[in-house]
Amino acid sequence: DVGADRVRQAFAAAYPADGTEGGDEADGASDVRVYAAPGRVNIIGEHTDYNAGLCLPIALPHRTYVALRPRTDSVVRLASAQEPGAAWTGRLEDVAPGAVTGWAAYVAGVAWALGQHLEETGRSAGTIRGFDAVVDSCVPYGAGLSSSAALECSVAVGIDDVAGLGLAATDAGRATLAAAAIRAENEVAGAPTGGMDQSASLRCAPGHALLLDCRPGLDPVDAVEQIPFDLAAEGLALLVIDTRAEHALVDGQYAQRRATCEAAAATLGLANLRELADSVAGAAAATGDPAAHEAAFAEALGAALDRLPDDVSRRRVRHVVTEIARTQDLVALLRAGRASDVGPLMDASHASLRDDYEVSALELDVAVEAAREAGALGARMTGGGFGGSAIALVPAERASAVADAVAGAFSRAGLAAPGFLLAVPSAPAGAC
Ligand code: ADP
Ligand code: MG
């Protein structure tokens, strides 16, 4: 594994065995263990996780690697190949929400959150000891492919292993690790994101998409379902277009969308918008043919939207409810072995995110448009939006032609060249 070798070398360079740094009982390279966790790309179900909805991510082949050497004291030393000059040293007992800034918050935050988990389950946070770690990643940064979750989850499986918690061995345990990673991101790194990214990084399976049901009351084990998504077998490829456009989830836009959804649910007397999606789907379920179904869906949704005070919240809610329905429809197609028929649902998702949820960007619209014109079966923005990445489902033999067409369209529009990668549903976080 090239990534694992590289991070091992980086570790040796960052922490030469000089014996001057206290805490290591035996500081040989043999104590260094390597873990990796993937970035993710969401097939459909965008901005639904924090609405107790459904999403459908796959794990990318692109992974974040961490080389980690346990210490006997509580010191944590961190370095990252992606953050040269921003090494960090601290002590676990000083890590808490608000106490760590910069990229180290994602790592130290996971140690803190796992400590909280231990305390909450009657054990001691002191079970988690300090460590020296070096990070190296090939998950593009801030591209909507969740480099942050890849970082958190690589560290989560690492701490789990060296502390002997055994959580990574079962899906239930992985759900616990995901919860800790989410807590690290929300509370220590201060990014109010939903739970999709960490669940994907820890719980996806190769050749499958992960259907994640984000309803808060669900047993985490019941909240996921593996949906076969063998692109190659269907002659398909999933092209990821990294627009390289400015993208910052830790800004007001994301929080604003979230707040609007929560306020709308409260106005409707519901705990979350998933409850609305379920009741709208229920009202339409009794109808027979597709046209009648669509009319009944629109009528039930319209009746709810009429109760909202303003056009903006009506459009935000319409996106969430229709996106949850599209996710269910897309999963039904995959279950029926009809992966090549999902394109129109991806297209509709993009239109909804662009027009109703207003989280697209010029670069994303250009990418999606050009990909479709060049023969993509469907294309949409993915991730939080305002930049980041788009995905295009393409017949495998058209992948490079579609990439060329998108690059050409960017150039004609005067945009900086995008990056491309092919997404294959890959393995979750684990030891290397
Ligand atoms: P995304 O998750 O979409 O890539 P985010 O803004 O959520 O974008 O996360 C990016 C942040 O995560 C970076 O700014 C950095 O703080 C942290 N991060 C991710 N990967 C690494 C890495 N390999 N080394 C150091 N920090 C990282
Ligand atoms: Mg992120």
Short mmCIF file of C-alpha atoms and ligand atoms in Angstrom, two decimals:
data_model
loop_
_atom_site.label_atom_id
_atom_site.label_comp_id
_atom_site.label_asym_id
_atom_site.label_seq_id
_atom_site.Cartn_x
_atom_site.Cartn_y
_atom_site.Cartn_z
CA ASP A 1 0.00 0.00 0.00
CA VAL A 2 1.76 3.13 -1.27
CA GLY A 3 -0.14 5.47 1.05
CA ALA A 4 0.73 3.41 4.12
CA ASP A 5 4.42 3.28 3.18
CA ARG A 6 4.49 7.01 2.57
CA VAL A 7 2.96 7.89 5.92
CA ARG A 8 5.32 5.52 7.71
CA GLN A 9 8.26 7.32 6.13
CA ALA A 10 6.78 10.68 7.06
CA PHE A 11 6.41 9.45 10.63
CA ALA A 12 10.06 8.41 10.81
CA ALA A 13 11.07 11.83 9.50
CA ALA A 14 8.78 13.75 11.87
CA TYR A 15 9.75 11.84 15.02
CA PRO A 16 13.31 10.61 14.74
CA ALA A 17 14.03 8.13 17.53
CA ASP A 18 16.10 10.57 19.55
CA GLY A 19 14.83 9.54 22.94
CA THR A 20 14.51 13.13 24.09
CA GLU A 21 10.72 13.29 23.99
CA GLY A 22 9.32 11.68 27.08
CA GLY A 23 6.54 9.17 27.28
CA ASP A 24 7.65 6.41 24.95
CA GLU A 25 8.50 3.19 26.68
CA ALA A 26 9.99 1.76 23.53
CA ASP A 27 10.08 4.22 20.73
CA GLY A 28 11.08 1.97 17.87
CA ALA A 29 9.43 2.14 14.47
CA SER A 30 7.84 -1.21 15.32
CA ASP A 31 5.37 0.58 17.60
CA VAL A 32 4.06 2.64 14.73
CA ARG A 33 0.75 1.43 13.40
CA VAL A 34 -0.95 2.69 10.26
CA TYR A 35 -4.65 3.20 9.69
CA ALA A 36 -6.62 4.63 6.81
CA ALA A 37 -10.11 5.93 6.17
CA PRO A 38 -11.78 6.91 2.90
CA GLY A 39 -13.36 10.10 1.72
CA ARG A 40 -16.87 9.70 0.40
CA VAL A 41 -19.10 10.86 -2.35
CA ASN A 42 -22.84 11.02 -1.99
CA ILE A 43 -24.86 9.52 -4.84
CA ILE A 44 -28.08 11.23 -3.83
CA GLY A 45 -29.84 12.55 -0.72
CA GLU A 46 -28.19 15.95 -0.25
CA HIS A 47 -28.85 18.24 2.71
CA THR A 48 -31.14 15.56 4.10
CA ASP A 49 -28.97 14.08 6.88
CA TYR A 50 -29.68 16.88 9.35
CA ASN A 51 -33.35 16.62 8.43
CA ALA A 52 -33.53 13.02 9.65
CA GLY A 53 -33.68 11.99 6.01
CA LEU A 54 -31.90 9.51 3.78
CA CYS A 55 -28.61 9.69 1.96
CA LEU A 56 -26.64 7.26 -0.15
CA PRO A 57 -22.86 7.71 0.01
CA ILE A 58 -20.10 5.43 -1.25
CA ALA A 59 -16.56 5.25 0.13
CA LEU A 60 -13.93 6.55 -2.28
CA PRO A 61 -10.74 4.68 -3.09
CA HIS A 62 -9.00 7.87 -1.91
CA ARG A 63 -7.93 7.57 1.71
CA THR A 64 -6.39 9.50 4.56
CA TYR A 65 -3.58 7.61 6.27
CA VAL A 66 -2.42 8.09 9.82
CA ALA A 67 0.74 6.59 11.29
CA LEU A 68 0.24 6.46 15.02
CA ARG A 69 2.52 5.49 17.90
CA PRO A 70 0.94 5.15 21.32
CA ARG A 71 2.49 6.96 24.27
CA THR A 72 2.29 6.15 27.93
CA ASP A 73 1.58 9.75 28.93
CA SER A 74 -1.29 11.97 27.79
CA VAL A 75 0.70 14.02 25.29
CA VAL A 76 -0.52 14.18 21.69
CA ARG A 77 1.86 15.28 18.95
CA LEU A 78 0.49 15.76 15.45
CA ALA A 79 1.87 16.57 12.04
CA SER A 80 0.30 16.42 8.59
CA ALA A 81 1.84 16.31 5.15
CA GLN A 82 -1.05 18.54 4.05
CA GLU A 83 -0.39 21.11 6.79
CA PRO A 84 3.35 21.66 6.74
CA GLY A 85 4.40 24.07 9.43
CA ALA A 86 1.27 23.42 11.44
CA ALA A 87 2.41 20.66 13.76
CA TRP A 88 0.53 20.55 17.04
CA THR A 89 1.33 19.39 20.55
CA GLY A 90 -1.07 19.27 23.44
CA ARG A 91 -2.30 17.16 26.31
CA LEU A 92 -5.52 15.14 26.22
CA GLU A 93 -6.81 16.63 29.47
CA ASP A 94 -6.66 20.09 27.86
CA VAL A 95 -8.75 19.08 24.83
CA ALA A 96 -12.35 20.26 24.95
CA PRO A 97 -14.80 22.17 22.78
CA GLY A 98 -13.29 25.55 22.02
CA ALA A 99 -9.82 24.62 23.26
CA VAL A 100 -8.20 23.48 20.01
CA THR A 101 -8.04 25.44 16.76
CA GLY A 102 -6.97 24.49 13.26
CA TRP A 103 -6.74 21.04 11.74
CA ALA A 104 -5.61 19.44 15.02
CA ALA A 105 -9.15 19.94 16.33
CA TYR A 106 -10.36 17.13 14.05
CA VAL A 107 -7.80 14.72 15.50
CA ALA A 108 -7.70 15.77 19.15
CA GLY A 109 -11.50 16.09 18.98
CA VAL A 110 -11.84 12.39 18.21
CA ALA A 111 -9.69 11.45 21.21
CA TRP A 112 -11.81 13.75 23.37
CA ALA A 113 -15.12 12.40 22.01
CA LEU A 114 -14.04 8.78 22.56
CA GLY A 115 -13.05 9.74 26.10
CA GLN A 116 -16.52 11.21 26.58
CA HIS A 117 -18.02 7.98 25.26
CA LEU A 118 -16.02 5.96 27.78
CA GLU A 119 -17.08 8.23 30.65
CA GLU A 120 -20.71 7.99 29.56
CA THR A 121 -20.52 4.20 29.54
CA GLY A 122 -19.04 3.94 33.01
CA ARG A 123 -15.39 3.70 32.05
CA SER A 124 -12.51 6.12 32.38
CA ALA A 125 -11.50 8.57 29.68
CA GLY A 126 -7.97 7.82 30.87
CA THR A 127 -8.15 4.55 28.94
CA ILE A 128 -7.19 6.71 25.99
CA ARG A 129 -3.52 7.58 26.19
CA GLY A 130 -1.49 10.08 24.24
CA PHE A 131 0.06 9.37 20.86
CA ASP A 132 2.39 10.70 18.22
CA ALA A 133 0.82 10.79 14.78
CA VAL A 134 1.50 11.82 11.23
CA VAL A 135 -1.24 12.23 8.64
CA ASP A 136 -1.02 12.01 4.88
CA SER A 137 -3.96 11.99 2.53
CA CYS A 138 -4.97 11.77 -1.10
CA VAL A 139 -8.53 12.90 -0.42
CA PRO A 140 -8.80 16.35 -1.99
CA TYR A 141 -9.25 19.08 0.62
CA GLY A 142 -12.47 21.02 0.86
CA ALA A 143 -13.71 19.40 -2.36
CA GLY A 144 -16.94 18.15 -0.83
CA LEU A 145 -15.40 14.66 -0.63
CA SER A 146 -15.06 14.79 3.13
CA SER A 147 -11.38 14.95 3.85
CA SER A 148 -12.44 16.00 7.34
CA ALA A 149 -14.32 12.75 8.02
CA ALA A 150 -11.52 10.71 6.44
CA LEU A 151 -9.13 12.35 8.90
CA GLU A 152 -11.40 11.85 11.90
CA CYS A 153 -12.21 8.25 11.04
CA SER A 154 -8.61 7.19 10.38
CA VAL A 155 -7.79 8.52 13.85
CA ALA A 156 -10.90 6.91 15.36
CA VAL A 157 -9.96 3.40 14.20
CA GLY A 158 -6.38 4.07 15.32
CA ILE A 159 -7.31 5.11 18.85
CA ASP A 160 -9.83 2.26 19.00
CA ASP A 161 -7.06 -0.19 18.21
CA VAL A 162 -4.29 1.11 20.47
CA ALA A 163 -6.70 1.61 23.38
CA GLY A 164 -8.08 -1.89 22.86
CA LEU A 165 -11.69 -0.72 22.66
CA GLY A 166 -12.55 -3.22 19.91
CA LEU A 167 -15.21 -0.98 18.41
CA ALA A 168 -14.05 -1.29 14.80
CA ALA A 169 -14.69 -5.04 14.90
CA THR A 170 -18.47 -4.73 14.66
CA ASP A 171 -20.90 -2.53 12.78
CA ALA A 172 -22.45 -1.42 16.07
CA GLY A 173 -19.01 -0.45 17.30
CA ARG A 174 -18.31 1.40 14.08
CA ALA A 175 -21.51 3.35 14.61
CA THR A 176 -20.11 4.37 18.00
CA LEU A 177 -16.85 5.45 16.39
CA ALA A 178 -18.83 7.43 13.81
CA ALA A 179 -20.77 9.15 16.59
CA ALA A 180 -17.48 10.16 18.24
CA ALA A 181 -16.12 11.49 14.95
CA ILE A 182 -19.32 13.48 14.38
CA ARG A 183 -19.02 14.90 17.87
CA ALA A 184 -15.42 15.86 17.22
CA GLU A 185 -16.38 17.70 14.05
CA ASN A 186 -19.44 19.41 15.55
CA GLU A 187 -18.19 20.26 19.01
CA VAL A 188 -14.41 20.54 18.80
CA ALA A 189 -13.78 21.55 15.17
CA GLY A 190 -16.98 23.60 15.33
CA ALA A 191 -18.44 22.52 11.97
CA PRO A 192 -22.20 21.92 12.29
CA THR A 193 -22.34 19.10 9.73
CA GLY A 194 -24.71 16.14 9.70
CA GLY A 195 -23.72 12.53 10.21
CA MET A 196 -23.36 11.23 6.68
CA ASP A 197 -19.63 11.64 6.16
CA GLN A 198 -18.37 9.77 9.20
CA SER A 199 -20.91 6.95 8.78
CA ALA A 200 -19.80 6.54 5.18
CA SER A 201 -16.12 6.50 6.03
CA LEU A 202 -16.58 3.89 8.75
CA ARG A 203 -19.48 1.79 7.50
CA CYS A 204 -19.46 1.61 3.70
CA ALA A 205 -18.66 -1.66 1.93
CA PRO A 206 -16.83 -2.25 -1.35
CA GLY A 207 -19.21 -2.62 -4.29
CA HIS A 208 -22.06 -1.07 -2.32
CA ALA A 209 -23.66 2.24 -1.57
CA LEU A 210 -24.65 2.89 2.02
CA LEU A 211 -28.29 3.79 2.51
CA LEU A 212 -28.20 5.81 5.69
CA ASP A 213 -31.40 6.61 7.53
CA CYS A 214 -30.70 9.64 9.70
CA ARG A 215 -33.79 9.49 11.95
CA PRO A 216 -32.50 10.26 15.45
CA GLY A 217 -34.35 7.52 17.33
CA LEU A 218 -33.14 4.64 15.19
CA ASP A 219 -30.79 2.00 16.50
CA PRO A 220 -27.61 2.84 14.56
CA VAL A 221 -27.32 -0.73 13.32
CA ASP A 222 -30.81 -0.55 11.80
CA ALA A 223 -30.05 2.85 10.28
CA VAL A 224 -27.85 1.53 7.49
CA GLU A 225 -28.41 -0.80 4.63
CA GLN A 226 -25.88 -1.96 2.05
CA ILE A 227 -27.23 -1.43 -1.47
CA PRO A 228 -25.38 -3.29 -4.24
CA PHE A 229 -23.80 -0.72 -6.55
CA ASP A 230 -21.39 -2.56 -8.79
CA LEU A 231 -20.66 0.08 -11.39
CA ALA A 232 -18.17 -1.94 -13.41
CA ALA A 233 -20.54 -4.87 -13.78
CA GLU A 234 -23.10 -2.53 -15.32
CA GLY A 235 -20.56 -0.94 -17.66
CA LEU A 236 -20.77 2.33 -15.77
CA ALA A 237 -18.33 4.73 -14.18
CA LEU A 238 -18.87 7.51 -11.69
CA LEU A 239 -16.84 10.55 -12.63
CA VAL A 240 -16.17 13.01 -9.81
CA ILE A 241 -15.48 16.55 -10.95
CA ASP A 242 -13.68 18.63 -8.33
CA THR A 243 -14.53 22.17 -9.38
CA ARG A 244 -11.82 23.58 -7.11
CA ALA A 245 -14.23 26.41 -6.42
CA GLU A 246 -14.24 28.06 -3.02
CA HIS A 247 -16.08 25.88 -0.54
CA ALA A 248 -16.43 26.46 3.15
CA LEU A 249 -18.93 24.46 5.16
CA VAL A 250 -17.97 26.28 8.32
CA ASP A 251 -19.70 29.42 7.12
CA GLY A 252 -23.15 30.83 7.68
CA GLN A 253 -24.85 29.29 4.64
CA TYR A 254 -24.96 25.74 5.92
CA ALA A 255 -26.10 26.77 9.37
CA GLN A 256 -28.75 28.99 7.79
CA ARG A 257 -30.21 26.13 5.71
CA ARG A 258 -30.26 23.98 8.78
CA ALA A 259 -31.99 26.62 10.86
CA THR A 260 -34.60 27.27 8.14
CA CYS A 261 -35.43 23.56 8.00
CA GLU A 262 -35.71 23.30 11.77
CA ALA A 263 -37.94 26.36 11.96
CA ALA A 264 -40.17 25.00 9.16
CA ALA A 265 -40.55 21.66 10.93
CA ALA A 266 -41.48 23.49 14.13
CA THR A 267 -44.07 25.59 12.28
CA LEU A 268 -45.61 22.37 10.95
CA GLY A 269 -45.61 20.89 14.44
CA LEU A 270 -43.13 18.19 13.43
CA ALA A 271 -39.88 17.04 15.02
CA ASN A 272 -38.11 17.15 11.66
CA LEU A 273 -38.78 17.31 7.93
CA ARG A 274 -38.46 13.54 7.57
CA GLU A 275 -41.82 13.28 9.29
CA LEU A 276 -43.27 15.49 6.57
CA ALA A 277 -41.55 13.44 3.83
CA ASP A 278 -43.01 10.25 5.29
CA SER A 279 -46.52 11.64 5.53
CA VAL A 280 -46.39 13.03 1.99
CA ALA A 281 -45.09 9.69 0.69
CA GLY A 282 -47.79 7.92 2.69
CA ALA A 283 -50.52 10.05 1.18
CA ALA A 284 -49.26 9.23 -2.30
CA ALA A 285 -48.65 5.55 -1.64
CA ALA A 286 -52.26 4.46 -2.00
CA THR A 287 -52.50 5.72 -5.58
CA GLY A 288 -51.94 3.31 -8.42
CA ASP A 289 -50.44 4.65 -11.63
CA PRO A 290 -47.38 6.93 -11.69
CA ALA A 291 -49.32 10.04 -12.82
CA ALA A 292 -51.87 9.73 -10.00
CA HIS A 293 -49.02 9.06 -7.57
CA GLU A 294 -47.23 12.19 -8.66
CA ALA A 295 -50.40 14.28 -8.37
CA ALA A 296 -51.16 12.95 -4.89
CA PHE A 297 -47.54 13.60 -3.82
CA ALA A 298 -47.69 17.18 -5.13
CA GLU A 299 -51.03 17.80 -3.43
CA ALA A 300 -49.93 16.50 -0.05
CA LEU A 301 -46.67 18.45 -0.27
CA GLY A 302 -48.47 21.59 -1.45
CA ALA A 303 -50.85 21.45 1.51
CA ALA A 304 -47.90 21.45 3.92
CA LEU A 305 -46.03 24.18 2.05
CA ASP A 306 -49.15 26.40 2.21
CA ARG A 307 -48.76 26.43 5.97
CA LEU A 308 -45.26 27.95 5.79
CA PRO A 309 -44.90 31.70 6.11
CA ASP A 310 -42.50 32.52 3.29
CA ASP A 311 -41.35 31.45 -0.13
CA VAL A 312 -37.79 30.69 0.97
CA SER A 313 -38.83 28.14 3.58
CA ARG A 314 -41.35 26.63 1.13
CA ARG A 315 -38.59 26.04 -1.39
CA ARG A 316 -36.14 24.69 1.19
CA VAL A 317 -38.75 22.25 2.48
CA ARG A 318 -39.76 21.21 -1.04
CA HIS A 319 -36.14 20.29 -1.73
CA VAL A 320 -35.82 18.16 1.39
CA VAL A 321 -39.08 16.29 0.86
CA THR A 322 -38.54 15.63 -2.84
CA GLU A 323 -34.87 14.71 -2.28
CA ILE A 324 -35.84 12.05 0.25
CA ALA A 325 -38.34 10.65 -2.27
CA ARG A 326 -35.72 10.68 -5.03
CA THR A 327 -33.32 8.79 -2.77
CA GLN A 328 -35.96 6.13 -2.16
CA ASP A 329 -36.67 5.91 -5.89
CA LEU A 330 -32.99 5.63 -6.76
CA VAL A 331 -32.46 2.85 -4.22
CA ALA A 332 -35.45 0.99 -5.68
CA LEU A 333 -33.82 1.17 -9.12
CA LEU A 334 -30.51 -0.12 -7.77
CA ARG A 335 -32.26 -2.96 -6.00
CA ALA A 336 -33.95 -3.82 -9.31
CA GLY A 337 -30.54 -3.95 -11.02
CA ARG A 338 -31.29 -0.80 -13.01
CA ALA A 339 -28.29 1.40 -12.17
CA SER A 340 -28.22 2.80 -15.69
CA ASP A 341 -31.73 4.24 -15.19
CA VAL A 342 -30.91 6.49 -12.23
CA GLY A 343 -29.67 9.46 -14.31
CA PRO A 344 -32.94 11.45 -14.38
CA LEU A 345 -33.14 11.28 -10.56
CA MET A 346 -29.62 12.70 -10.32
CA ASP A 347 -30.56 15.47 -12.75
CA ALA A 348 -33.69 16.31 -10.75
CA SER A 349 -31.65 16.36 -7.55
CA HIS A 350 -29.29 18.92 -9.06
CA ALA A 351 -32.14 21.14 -10.24
CA SER A 352 -33.69 21.03 -6.78
CA LEU A 353 -30.40 21.90 -5.04
CA ARG A 354 -29.80 24.72 -7.52
CA ASP A 355 -33.26 26.26 -7.64
CA ASP A 356 -34.99 25.37 -4.37
CA TYR A 357 -32.14 24.90 -1.92
CA GLU A 358 -29.84 27.42 -3.62
CA VAL A 359 -26.58 25.74 -2.72
CA SER A 360 -25.15 25.26 -6.21
CA ALA A 361 -22.49 27.42 -7.84
CA LEU A 362 -21.64 28.47 -11.37
CA GLU A 363 -18.82 25.89 -11.52
CA LEU A 364 -21.15 23.08 -10.46
CA ASP A 365 -23.80 24.08 -12.99
CA VAL A 366 -21.21 24.26 -15.78
CA ALA A 367 -19.83 20.83 -14.83
CA VAL A 368 -23.25 19.19 -14.70
CA GLU A 369 -24.43 20.76 -17.96
CA ALA A 370 -21.27 19.85 -19.88
CA ALA A 371 -21.23 16.30 -18.54
CA ARG A 372 -24.80 15.70 -19.67
CA GLU A 373 -24.17 17.15 -23.10
CA ALA A 374 -21.18 14.84 -23.48
CA GLY A 375 -23.24 11.75 -22.75
CA ALA A 376 -23.51 11.41 -18.98
CA LEU A 377 -26.64 9.50 -17.97
CA GLY A 378 -27.14 11.93 -15.10
CA ALA A 379 -25.14 14.50 -13.17
CA ARG A 380 -25.48 16.53 -10.01
CA MET A 381 -23.59 18.54 -7.47
CA THR A 382 -22.65 16.49 -4.43
CA GLY A 383 -21.75 17.45 -0.88
CA GLY A 384 -22.67 20.66 0.86
CA GLY A 385 -22.43 22.85 -2.23
CA PHE A 386 -21.21 26.40 -2.90
CA GLY A 387 -18.37 24.80 -4.83
CA GLY A 388 -16.87 21.41 -4.13
CA SER A 389 -17.59 18.53 -6.45
CA ALA A 390 -20.12 17.30 -8.97
CA ILE A 391 -20.66 13.69 -10.02
CA ALA A 392 -21.61 12.29 -13.40
CA LEU A 393 -22.78 8.75 -14.03
CA VAL A 394 -21.35 7.77 -17.38
CA PRO A 395 -21.10 4.72 -19.61
CA ALA A 396 -17.58 3.51 -18.68
CA GLU A 397 -16.21 4.01 -22.18
CA ARG A 398 -17.37 7.65 -22.18
CA ALA A 399 -15.61 8.64 -18.94
CA SER A 400 -12.60 10.34 -20.46
CA ALA A 401 -14.65 12.02 -23.21
CA VAL A 402 -16.99 13.45 -20.57
CA ALA A 403 -14.01 14.66 -18.50
CA ASP A 404 -12.53 16.32 -21.59
CA ALA A 405 -15.85 18.00 -22.35
CA VAL A 406 -16.13 19.33 -18.81
CA ALA A 407 -12.55 20.61 -18.88
CA GLY A 408 -13.31 22.33 -22.21
CA ALA A 409 -16.46 23.95 -20.83
CA PHE A 410 -14.53 25.27 -17.80
CA SER A 411 -11.88 26.72 -20.04
CA ARG A 412 -14.47 28.40 -22.30
CA ALA A 413 -16.23 29.83 -19.23
CA GLY A 414 -12.93 31.28 -18.01
CA LEU A 415 -12.86 28.98 -14.96
CA ALA A 416 -9.76 27.38 -13.46
CA ALA A 417 -9.23 23.77 -14.56
CA PRO A 418 -11.21 21.23 -12.55
CA GLY A 419 -9.81 17.99 -11.13
CA PHE A 420 -11.20 14.56 -11.99
CA LEU A 421 -11.30 11.24 -10.26
CA LEU A 422 -13.16 8.00 -10.76
CA ALA A 423 -15.19 6.83 -7.79
CA VAL A 424 -15.42 3.10 -7.18
CA PRO A 425 -17.37 1.99 -4.09
CA SER A 426 -14.46 1.13 -1.81
CA ALA A 427 -13.53 -0.19 1.61
CA PRO A 428 -14.23 1.56 4.92
CA ALA A 429 -11.76 2.74 7.56
CA GLY A 430 -9.40 0.18 9.03
CA ALA A 431 -5.87 -0.82 9.93
CA CYS A 432 -3.40 -1.09 7.02
P1 ADP B 1 -14.05 18.47 3.21
O1 ADP B 1 -14.36 17.60 4.37
O2 ADP B 1 -15.19 18.60 2.27
O3 ADP B 1 -12.80 18.08 2.50
P2 ADP B 1 -13.86 20.40 5.31
O4 ADP B 1 -13.75 21.88 5.32
O5 ADP B 1 -14.97 19.76 6.03
O6 ADP B 1 -13.81 19.94 3.78
O7 ADP B 1 -12.53 19.77 5.90
C1 ADP B 1 -11.28 20.22 5.49
C2 ADP B 1 -10.43 20.48 6.72
O8 ADP B 1 -10.16 19.24 7.38
C3 ADP B 1 -9.08 21.06 6.40
O9 ADP B 1 -9.15 22.47 6.34
C4 ADP B 1 -8.25 20.60 7.59
O10 ADP B 1 -8.48 21.40 8.71
C5 ADP B 1 -8.85 19.23 7.89
N1 ADP B 1 -8.12 18.17 7.18
C6 ADP B 1 -8.61 17.31 6.27
N2 ADP B 1 -7.65 16.47 5.82
C7 ADP B 1 -6.53 16.80 6.47
C8 ADP B 1 -5.17 16.32 6.43
N3 ADP B 1 -4.81 15.33 5.62
N4 ADP B 1 -4.27 16.92 7.24
C9 ADP B 1 -4.62 17.93 8.05
N5 ADP B 1 -5.87 18.43 8.11
C10 ADP B 1 -6.82 17.89 7.34
MG MG B 2 -15.88 17.94 5.79
#
